[in-house]
């Protein structure tokens, strides 16, 4: 039976071109912006995903680790394909494929059968388990289910099964990352704390970060110091594995023994104040050694802070090689300053990276103008505002929390800027505003190899300066009149 | 298409060799898993023209299936491509975010003005779960209408929580529809329903039946050559190849379901003479409804590669008068010459190469002919979410005794590829990098790997170029290191 809505049958119509033109102009207006900012319920193009995506990312980041989604299989396929597209790498993860009967009887049978099959087929050393919506709503008791699985002998004793509740209707991917990471560390360090033992290593919690180049850069910095380091959740080899004719399902990740022993570390540094909050709070209460929280090291000053912290925590001086590198980045930034100075930027993303990017722009004399975080908080807003207040170049900056990319579009159209910094999802509004988009965020699904190009540290600052300034110069070359087309820029 | 089946064989592949390969992978499974998986893997029985595997069953937990969910079938496949509707992913933020722009169903129009390939969501929070989301839904429908006034309608696509907490989107949709005077279509496509994307297609077809069809009428009288193109999603611009091709053959394509689709034309499709369906799996339901209810016959065609296109166009012409038959023959003659040039260019480099396919909807069978046009042989094929009628249609296309896999796990695909050593694998993004690491050339056959179109005569030269590029990229020569 058709027409269940009971609306009148009408002829097929075509929207007149002048009406399309009218609306196309209207959505760029101040009037539309006001209407757009009045939205209470509809969310349009939010630049954040749900908790389990972050949980899966960090569940991949340990040796022999097979992420396990307790919930609908479609969820697992969505997380996996997002990681595949961003890294252009495999993302092997399983789900226990809960369906309607799971909603009625709970997901224990699915979880048990799933664990038995996954372990037989993919021989993992660890199976981190996290949830999608369905088990969260019906109230599955993961702790009991996993205990029962062990009771039934479905999981070998030497295969840890940390688990995290990662409801999608709460927080975003960074909170799932945090919940899964703390559970993995709690599980792996259980019973490993030894009085008087010190590994001599520094533990590094990078926070949610999907740039394998950043991870390699952290390792290089520690190697320059001659300081052994355990990265808690190391994706560098997992999502940047060689093509040599052999597929390795687990090509890297933090060794489980190292992660277990990290509780006896000399010190632990957290670089994800907003994405590893719970993890670091737990680490502070439980880990030996010193604990230091730092911002994500974007730009020179925040990289300086990381190097000073490593030096102070280990008693080793900042090596000459890194001092020289610092000089080189300052040189690169000074050489290029004229192409960024005073330029206005709109930017959005997850809090840790967003705040760091604001700091970097201010160092270059650029103007962070529209700063938007779709899953922000008053604390994030306050921190960004303080940063803006600290600089001459921050005076014009405005902070928007809990807004989406359709809000940002209104801002770009009514109060234009020179460029946008974000992830691939920003490309539509950047095109409408005819400005370049710098893809420093996650995910990047439309450019190659950017996840291999670090943005943290001194090298990362050089990479950002290079990308931004050369793009601005390209735009001049592509758009200037012939008589202004010059050899030098 | 019921022409006589010509038996195809592949050197070295027998029923015994294929069964041995299947047994080897089944041996890795625990007993229960093995019992469940065994009926989904079998050597093809080509001449029977019948499915040799079980299908459309629950996925075995924990095996690493490539399948998606009902929501994916509804939002990603059927509803999402309708360009002039606002499609609301109703529930938490993730589902809509993951399916935002990731299928490559291209659309014309201006984003946010008269085309809405964006991500709209009710972004459920804890309080919406506790108190229900109906009120929020109503508010957002009004906001959508106000901010996107040229939208011809709104679809409300339920995510898992909506069905579990007992929201009544149907009554909110009905009431808001009247108040806003636009169609608001409730689609109860929660991801936990059914066993795969497939139920999402079916549910979406049912909602088109219940809420869309017959609600509009074409202003002009029905002409003798008025047809609709069904199950064409405009991946990489496919519909912009097939629609003009049908028009060149003398047809008047009144609506495309749903690639670059327009809601009102879809709503008036009960006024055509014939439905031409490409993706049978996702839209056979509405073809059957329109046949029963309005007496509109339907024909299943294949737009991949010159051989299948030729066969398809002739079968289509058979249903019409001589003027169409003449036009179709002229079109075939014109393009066959062009296509032969394409074959002459690529076949020398591709002749004798083998391909394994593992895709969705129609491609595991429909692309076999296009590969054969280039001299290649299919040595294994299977579907993520097919039913037995799909496998019946696949059997005659695949060579005898080649392996058929239904809802394959990643380990199965990996072990089969190790034994068969195909020259190319055509599958999805989750599979792509596994095989490339193994040194096996790969093309994404859901999304055309960011290329396309592949359909029609415009598509074949691009398909041929892409297959050649994948297999013959000089980078493969660098895989083996000298040290």
PDB file of C-alpha atoms in Angstrom, chain B residues 203-337:
ATOM      1  CA  UNK B 203      13.570  -2.838   4.171  1.00  0.00           C
ATOM      2  CA  UNK B 204      14.397   0.194   2.029  1.00  0.00           C
ATOM      3  CA  UNK B 205      12.560  -1.267  -0.959  1.00  0.00           C
ATOM      4  CA  UNK B 206       9.593  -1.830   1.313  1.00  0.00           C
ATOM      5  CA  UNK B 207       9.656   1.775   2.508  1.00  0.00           C
ATOM      6  CA  UNK B 208       9.760   2.976  -1.110  1.00  0.00           C
ATOM      7  CA  UNK B 209       6.733   0.766  -1.712  1.00  0.00           C
ATOM      8  CA  UNK B 210       4.934   2.069   1.358  1.00  0.00           C
ATOM      9  CA  UNK B 211       5.795   5.758   1.302  1.00  0.00           C
ATOM     10  CA  UNK B 212       7.116   6.877  -2.079  1.00  0.00           C
ATOM     11  CA  UNK B 213       5.828   5.111  -5.151  1.00  0.00           C
ATOM     12  CA  UNK B 214       2.621   6.521  -6.611  1.00  0.00           C
ATOM     13  CA  UNK B 215       2.889   9.773  -4.659  1.00  0.00           C
ATOM     14  CA  UNK B 216       3.947  11.674  -7.784  1.00  0.00           C
ATOM     15  CA  UNK B 217       2.897  11.635 -11.404  1.00  0.00           C
ATOM     16  CA  UNK B 218       4.778  12.645 -14.517  1.00  0.00           C
ATOM     17  CA  UNK B 219       2.955  15.606 -16.094  1.00  0.00           C
ATOM     18  CA  UNK B 220       3.357  14.167 -19.597  1.00  0.00           C
ATOM     19  CA  UNK B 221       1.546  11.037 -20.881  1.00  0.00           C
ATOM     20  CA  UNK B 222       3.407   7.713 -20.774  1.00  0.00           C
ATOM     21  CA  UNK B 223       5.385   7.185 -23.980  1.00  0.00           C
ATOM     22  CA  UNK B 224       6.103   3.839 -25.637  1.00  0.00           C
ATOM     23  CA  UNK B 225       9.821   3.930 -24.780  1.00  0.00           C
ATOM     24  CA  UNK B 226       9.560   5.169 -21.201  1.00  0.00           C
ATOM     25  CA  UNK B 227      11.701   3.028 -18.938  1.00  0.00           C
ATOM     26  CA  UNK B 228      13.335   3.285 -15.529  1.00  0.00           C
ATOM     27  CA  UNK B 229      16.885   2.259 -14.720  1.00  0.00           C
ATOM     28  CA  UNK B 230      16.858   0.363 -11.435  1.00  0.00           C
ATOM     29  CA  UNK B 231      19.785  -0.710  -9.251  1.00  0.00           C
ATOM     30  CA  UNK B 232      22.207   1.754 -10.866  1.00  0.00           C
ATOM     31  CA  UNK B 233      23.976   3.745  -8.153  1.00  0.00           C
ATOM     32  CA  UNK B 234      26.228   5.984 -10.218  1.00  0.00           C
ATOM     33  CA  UNK B 235      29.438   4.734  -8.634  1.00  0.00           C
ATOM     34  CA  UNK B 236      32.200   6.859 -10.124  1.00  0.00           C
ATOM     35  CA  UNK B 237      29.630   8.199 -12.605  1.00  0.00           C
ATOM     36  CA  UNK B 238      28.249   4.868 -13.885  1.00  0.00           C
ATOM     37  CA  UNK B 239      24.754   6.263 -14.445  1.00  0.00           C
ATOM     38  CA  UNK B 240      26.235   9.048 -16.536  1.00  0.00           C
ATOM     39  CA  UNK B 241      27.373   6.281 -18.880  1.00  0.00           C
ATOM     40  CA  UNK B 242      24.373   3.940 -18.823  1.00  0.00           C
ATOM     41  CA  UNK B 243      21.561   6.492 -18.968  1.00  0.00           C
ATOM     42  CA  UNK B 244      22.882   8.237 -22.115  1.00  0.00           C
ATOM     43  CA  UNK B 245      23.532   4.816 -23.651  1.00  0.00           C
ATOM     44  CA  UNK B 246      19.906   3.789 -23.163  1.00  0.00           C
ATOM     45  CA  UNK B 247      18.808   7.152 -24.514  1.00  0.00           C
ATOM     46  CA  UNK B 248      21.003   6.662 -27.574  1.00  0.00           C
ATOM     47  CA  UNK B 249      19.168   3.369 -28.096  1.00  0.00           C
ATOM     48  CA  UNK B 250      15.910   5.294 -28.279  1.00  0.00           C
ATOM     49  CA  UNK B 251      14.653   4.945 -24.732  1.00  0.00           C
ATOM     50  CA  UNK B 252      13.328   7.645 -22.492  1.00  0.00           C
ATOM     51  CA  UNK B 253      14.870   7.027 -19.057  1.00  0.00           C
ATOM     52  CA  UNK B 254      12.303   8.537 -16.704  1.00  0.00           C
ATOM     53  CA  UNK B 255      14.002   7.694 -13.412  1.00  0.00           C
ATOM     54  CA  UNK B 256      17.212   6.234 -12.067  1.00  0.00           C
ATOM     55  CA  UNK B 257      17.062   4.197  -8.867  1.00  0.00           C
ATOM     56  CA  UNK B 258      18.854   5.591  -7.058  1.00  0.00           C
ATOM     57  CA  UNK B 259      22.199   6.831  -8.448  1.00  0.00           C
ATOM     58  CA  UNK B 260      22.138  10.632  -8.802  1.00  0.00           C
ATOM     59  CA  UNK B 261      18.472   9.974  -8.073  1.00  0.00           C
ATOM     60  CA  UNK B 262      15.579  12.385  -7.776  1.00  0.00           C
ATOM     61  CA  UNK B 263      12.887  11.527  -5.286  1.00  0.00           C
ATOM     62  CA  UNK B 264       9.897  12.734  -7.257  1.00  0.00           C
ATOM     63  CA  UNK B 265      10.888  10.801 -10.371  1.00  0.00           C
ATOM     64  CA  UNK B 266      11.334   7.690  -8.282  1.00  0.00           C
ATOM     65  CA  UNK B 267       7.875   8.337  -6.840  1.00  0.00           C
ATOM     66  CA  UNK B 268       6.378   8.411 -10.337  1.00  0.00           C
ATOM     67  CA  UNK B 269       8.082   5.262 -11.622  1.00  0.00           C
ATOM     68  CA  UNK B 270       4.796   3.367 -11.600  1.00  0.00           C
ATOM     69  CA  UNK B 271       4.263   5.189 -14.911  1.00  0.00           C
ATOM     70  CA  UNK B 272       6.892   3.483 -17.067  1.00  0.00           C
ATOM     71  CA  UNK B 273       6.670   0.660 -19.595  1.00  0.00           C
ATOM     72  CA  UNK B 274       9.633  -1.367 -18.401  1.00  0.00           C
ATOM     73  CA  UNK B 275      12.090  -1.532 -15.545  1.00  0.00           C
ATOM     74  CA  UNK B 276      15.694  -2.248 -16.478  1.00  0.00           C
ATOM     75  CA  UNK B 277      17.519  -3.592 -13.446  1.00  0.00           C
ATOM     76  CA  UNK B 278      21.273  -3.772 -13.010  1.00  0.00           C
ATOM     77  CA  UNK B 279      21.828  -4.617  -9.339  1.00  0.00           C
ATOM     78  CA  UNK B 280      19.298  -7.388  -8.891  1.00  0.00           C
ATOM     79  CA  UNK B 281      20.198  -8.055  -5.262  1.00  0.00           C
ATOM     80  CA  UNK B 282      19.389  -4.640  -3.891  1.00  0.00           C
ATOM     81  CA  UNK B 283      16.284  -3.779  -5.927  1.00  0.00           C
ATOM     82  CA  UNK B 284      14.604  -6.898  -7.252  1.00  0.00           C
ATOM     83  CA  UNK B 285      11.974  -6.412  -4.549  1.00  0.00           C
ATOM     84  CA  UNK B 286      10.573  -3.208  -6.015  1.00  0.00           C
ATOM     85  CA  UNK B 287      10.773  -4.590  -9.570  1.00  0.00           C
ATOM     86  CA  UNK B 288       8.575  -7.444  -8.438  1.00  0.00           C
ATOM     87  CA  UNK B 289       6.192  -5.085  -6.635  1.00  0.00           C
ATOM     88  CA  UNK B 290       5.866  -2.891  -9.714  1.00  0.00           C
ATOM     89  CA  UNK B 291       5.317  -5.948 -11.876  1.00  0.00           C
ATOM     90  CA  UNK B 292       2.567  -7.317  -9.650  1.00  0.00           C
ATOM     91  CA  UNK B 293       0.903  -4.053  -8.858  1.00  0.00           C
ATOM     92  CA  UNK B 294       1.230  -2.030 -12.067  1.00  0.00           C
ATOM     93  CA  UNK B 295       2.013  -4.767 -14.579  1.00  0.00           C
ATOM     94  CA  UNK B 296       5.414  -3.302 -15.393  1.00  0.00           C
ATOM     95  CA  UNK B 297       7.745  -6.028 -16.679  1.00  0.00           C
ATOM     96  CA  UNK B 298      11.424  -5.963 -15.804  1.00  0.00           C
ATOM     97  CA  UNK B 299      14.624  -7.198 -17.376  1.00  0.00           C
ATOM     98  CA  UNK B 300      17.997  -7.796 -15.795  1.00  0.00           C
ATOM     99  CA  UNK B 301      20.956  -6.447 -17.776  1.00  0.00           C
ATOM    100  CA  UNK B 302      24.723  -6.402 -17.532  1.00  0.00           C
ATOM    101  CA  UNK B 303      26.578  -3.224 -18.524  1.00  0.00           C
ATOM    102  CA  UNK B 304      30.156  -4.494 -18.008  1.00  0.00           C
ATOM    103  CA  UNK B 305      32.294  -5.105 -21.104  1.00  0.00           C
ATOM    104  CA  UNK B 306      31.261  -5.123 -24.781  1.00  0.00           C
ATOM    105  CA  UNK B 307      30.155  -8.787 -24.933  1.00  0.00           C
ATOM    106  CA  UNK B 308      27.674  -8.493 -22.085  1.00  0.00           C
ATOM    107  CA  UNK B 309      26.504  -5.041 -23.142  1.00  0.00           C
ATOM    108  CA  UNK B 310      25.817  -6.357 -26.655  1.00  0.00           C
ATOM    109  CA  UNK B 311      23.878  -9.333 -25.296  1.00  0.00           C
ATOM    110  CA  UNK B 312      21.985  -7.096 -22.887  1.00  0.00           C
ATOM    111  CA  UNK B 313      20.999  -4.446 -25.418  1.00  0.00           C
ATOM    112  CA  UNK B 314      19.749  -7.099 -27.853  1.00  0.00           C
ATOM    113  CA  UNK B 315      17.717  -8.785 -25.143  1.00  0.00           C
ATOM    114  CA  UNK B 316      16.247  -5.389 -24.292  1.00  0.00           C
ATOM    115  CA  UNK B 317      15.490  -4.595 -27.947  1.00  0.00           C
ATOM    116  CA  UNK B 318      13.609  -7.877 -28.263  1.00  0.00           C
ATOM    117  CA  UNK B 319      10.945  -6.410 -26.005  1.00  0.00           C
ATOM    118  CA  UNK B 320      10.377  -3.447 -28.320  1.00  0.00           C
ATOM    119  CA  UNK B 321       9.588  -2.642 -31.932  1.00  0.00           C
ATOM    120  CA  UNK B 322      11.837  -2.540 -35.000  1.00  0.00           C
ATOM    121  CA  UNK B 323      12.756   1.110 -34.584  1.00  0.00           C
ATOM    122  CA  UNK B 324      14.423   0.268 -31.258  1.00  0.00           C
ATOM    123  CA  UNK B 325      16.022  -2.856 -32.708  1.00  0.00           C
ATOM    124  CA  UNK B 326      17.557  -0.808 -35.512  1.00  0.00           C
ATOM    125  CA  UNK B 327      18.849   1.835 -33.141  1.00  0.00           C
ATOM    126  CA  UNK B 328      20.323  -0.810 -30.841  1.00  0.00           C
ATOM    127  CA  UNK B 329      22.112  -2.509 -33.732  1.00  0.00           C
ATOM    128  CA  UNK B 330      23.489   0.836 -34.875  1.00  0.00           C
ATOM    129  CA  UNK B 331      24.713   1.584 -31.360  1.00  0.00           C
ATOM    130  CA  UNK B 332      26.344  -1.837 -31.051  1.00  0.00           C
ATOM    131  CA  UNK B 333      28.040  -1.485 -34.426  1.00  0.00           C
ATOM    132  CA  UNK B 334      29.307   1.989 -33.566  1.00  0.00           C
ATOM    133  CA  UNK B 335      30.724   1.084 -30.174  1.00  0.00           C
ATOM    134  CA  UNK B 336      31.925  -2.434 -30.951  1.00  0.00           C
ATOM    135  CA  UNK B 337      34.497  -0.891 -33.266  1.00  0.00           C
TER     136      UNK B 337
END
